[in-house]
mmCIF file of C-alpha atoms in Angstrom:
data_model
loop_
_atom_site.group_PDB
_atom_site.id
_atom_site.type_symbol
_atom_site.label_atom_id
_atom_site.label_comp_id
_atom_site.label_asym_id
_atom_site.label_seq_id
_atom_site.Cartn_x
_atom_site.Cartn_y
_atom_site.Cartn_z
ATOM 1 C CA UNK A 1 6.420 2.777 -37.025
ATOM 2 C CA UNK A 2 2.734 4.101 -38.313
ATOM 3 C CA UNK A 3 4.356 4.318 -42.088
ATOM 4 C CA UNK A 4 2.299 1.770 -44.694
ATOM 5 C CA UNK A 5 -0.449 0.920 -42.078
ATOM 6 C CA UNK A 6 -4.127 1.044 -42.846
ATOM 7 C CA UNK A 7 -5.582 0.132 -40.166
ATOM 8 C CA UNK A 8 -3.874 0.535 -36.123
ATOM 9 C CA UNK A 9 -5.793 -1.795 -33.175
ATOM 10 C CA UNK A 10 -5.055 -0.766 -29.751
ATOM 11 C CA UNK A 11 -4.813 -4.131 -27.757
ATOM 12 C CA UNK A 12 -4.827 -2.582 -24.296
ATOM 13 C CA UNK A 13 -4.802 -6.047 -22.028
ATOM 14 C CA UNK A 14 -2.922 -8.018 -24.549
ATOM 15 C CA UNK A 15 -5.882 -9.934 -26.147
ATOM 16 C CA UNK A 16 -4.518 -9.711 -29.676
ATOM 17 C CA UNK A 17 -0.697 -9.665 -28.934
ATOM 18 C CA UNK A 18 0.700 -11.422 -25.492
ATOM 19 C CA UNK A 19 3.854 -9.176 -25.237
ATOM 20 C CA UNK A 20 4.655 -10.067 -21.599
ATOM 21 C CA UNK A 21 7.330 -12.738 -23.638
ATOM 22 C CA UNK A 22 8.989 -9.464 -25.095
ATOM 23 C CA UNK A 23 8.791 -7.770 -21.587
ATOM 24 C CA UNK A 24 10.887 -10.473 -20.089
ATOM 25 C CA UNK A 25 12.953 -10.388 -23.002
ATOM 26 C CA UNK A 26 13.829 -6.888 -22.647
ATOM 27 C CA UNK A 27 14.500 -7.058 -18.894
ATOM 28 C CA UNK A 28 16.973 -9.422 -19.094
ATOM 29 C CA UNK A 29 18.970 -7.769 -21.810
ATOM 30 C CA UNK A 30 18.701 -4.731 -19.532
ATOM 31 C CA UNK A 31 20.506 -7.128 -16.427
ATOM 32 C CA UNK A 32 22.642 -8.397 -18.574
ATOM 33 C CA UNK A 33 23.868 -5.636 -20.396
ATOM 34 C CA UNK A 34 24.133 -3.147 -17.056
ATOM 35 C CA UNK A 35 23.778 -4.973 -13.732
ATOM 36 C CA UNK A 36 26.523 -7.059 -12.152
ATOM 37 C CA UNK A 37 24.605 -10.135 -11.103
ATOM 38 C CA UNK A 38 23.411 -12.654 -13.342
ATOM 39 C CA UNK A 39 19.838 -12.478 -14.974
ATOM 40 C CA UNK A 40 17.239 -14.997 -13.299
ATOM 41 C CA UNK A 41 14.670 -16.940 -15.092
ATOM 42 C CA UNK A 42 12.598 -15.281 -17.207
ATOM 43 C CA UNK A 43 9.353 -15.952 -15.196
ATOM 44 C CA UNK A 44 11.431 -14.698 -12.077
ATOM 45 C CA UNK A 45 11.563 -11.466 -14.042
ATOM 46 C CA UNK A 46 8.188 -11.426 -14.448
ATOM 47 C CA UNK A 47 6.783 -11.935 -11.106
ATOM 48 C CA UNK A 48 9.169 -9.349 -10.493
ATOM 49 C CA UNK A 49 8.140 -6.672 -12.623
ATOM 50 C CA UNK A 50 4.270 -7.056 -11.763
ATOM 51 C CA UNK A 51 5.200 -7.371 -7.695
ATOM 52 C CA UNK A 52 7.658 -4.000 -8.401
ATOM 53 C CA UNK A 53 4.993 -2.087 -10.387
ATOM 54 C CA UNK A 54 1.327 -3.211 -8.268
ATOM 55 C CA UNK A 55 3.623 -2.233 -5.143
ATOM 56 C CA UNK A 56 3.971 1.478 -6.946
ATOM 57 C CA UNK A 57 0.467 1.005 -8.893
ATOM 58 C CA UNK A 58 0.158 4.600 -7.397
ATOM 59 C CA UNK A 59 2.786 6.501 -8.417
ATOM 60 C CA UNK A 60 3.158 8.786 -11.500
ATOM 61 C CA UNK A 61 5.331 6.404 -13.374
ATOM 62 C CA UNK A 62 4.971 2.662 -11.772
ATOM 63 C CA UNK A 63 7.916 1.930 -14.143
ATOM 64 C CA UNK A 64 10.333 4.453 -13.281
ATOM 65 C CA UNK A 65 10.126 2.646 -10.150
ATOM 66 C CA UNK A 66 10.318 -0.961 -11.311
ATOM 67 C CA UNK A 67 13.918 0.379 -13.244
ATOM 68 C CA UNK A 68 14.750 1.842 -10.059
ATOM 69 C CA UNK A 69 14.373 -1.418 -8.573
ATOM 70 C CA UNK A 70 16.264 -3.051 -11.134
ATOM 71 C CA UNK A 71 19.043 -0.788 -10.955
ATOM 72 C CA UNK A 72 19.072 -1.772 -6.794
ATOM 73 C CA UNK A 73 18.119 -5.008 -7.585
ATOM 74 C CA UNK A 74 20.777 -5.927 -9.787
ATOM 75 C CA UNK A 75 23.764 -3.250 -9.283
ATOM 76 C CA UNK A 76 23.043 -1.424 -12.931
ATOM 77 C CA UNK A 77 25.665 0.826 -13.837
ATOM 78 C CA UNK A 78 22.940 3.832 -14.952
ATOM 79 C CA UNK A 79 20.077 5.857 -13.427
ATOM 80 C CA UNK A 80 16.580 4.494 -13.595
ATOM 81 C CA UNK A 81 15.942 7.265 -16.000
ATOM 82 C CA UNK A 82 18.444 5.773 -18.317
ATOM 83 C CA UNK A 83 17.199 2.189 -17.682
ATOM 84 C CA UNK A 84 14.108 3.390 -18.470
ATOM 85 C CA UNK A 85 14.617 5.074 -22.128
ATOM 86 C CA UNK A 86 16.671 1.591 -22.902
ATOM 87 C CA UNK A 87 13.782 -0.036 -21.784
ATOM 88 C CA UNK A 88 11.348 1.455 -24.069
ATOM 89 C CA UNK A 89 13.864 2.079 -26.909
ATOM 90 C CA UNK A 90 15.047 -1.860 -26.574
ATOM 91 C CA UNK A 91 10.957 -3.079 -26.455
ATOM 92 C CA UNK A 92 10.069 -0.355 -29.362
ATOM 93 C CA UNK A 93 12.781 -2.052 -31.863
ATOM 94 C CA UNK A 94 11.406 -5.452 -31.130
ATOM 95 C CA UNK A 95 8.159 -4.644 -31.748
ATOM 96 C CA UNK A 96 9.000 -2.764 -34.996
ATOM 97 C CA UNK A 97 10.949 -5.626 -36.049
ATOM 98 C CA UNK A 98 10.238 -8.646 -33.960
ATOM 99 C CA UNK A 99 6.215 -8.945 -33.887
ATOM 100 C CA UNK A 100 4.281 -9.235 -36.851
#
């Protein structure tokens, strides 16, 4: 990902690059793909995610528990752990290849 860069910029609160789009994005493939009820609106998904994640603000990995929810939430056919690794697998390809 870091190969033929000069210079890397670490937009932390998404100043520079609004990836919530690509968040939403990568939820619903995750729905679609492995749950058994139909996706909702994308800005569903998002209210979702940041209710799911500010409820478990706390814990060690707020989104380990927002893809446990999903995998509850929507009848996924694999763990949170493996929703999770999609997840971040999924969003890491689009951002290699999507985002300029």
């Amino acid at each position: 990902m870091f190969e033929n860069k000069k210079v890397i910029i670490f937009d932390m609160d998404g100043t520079l690059l609004d990836s919530v789009g690509l968040w939403n994005d990568t939820d619903r493939y995750l729905i679609e793909t492995y749950g058994q009820k139909p996706a909702p609106a994308l800005e569903v998904i998002g209210a979702e995610r940041d209710k799911v994640t500010g409820r478990f603000r706390d814990a060690e990995n707020p989104y380990l528990a927002y893809c446990e929810y999903l995998r509850r939430q929507y009848g996924c056919s694999i763990s949170a752990e493996e929703i999770h690794a999609v997840r971040y697998r999924y969003a890491r390809e689009a951002l290699i290849h999507t985002v300029d």
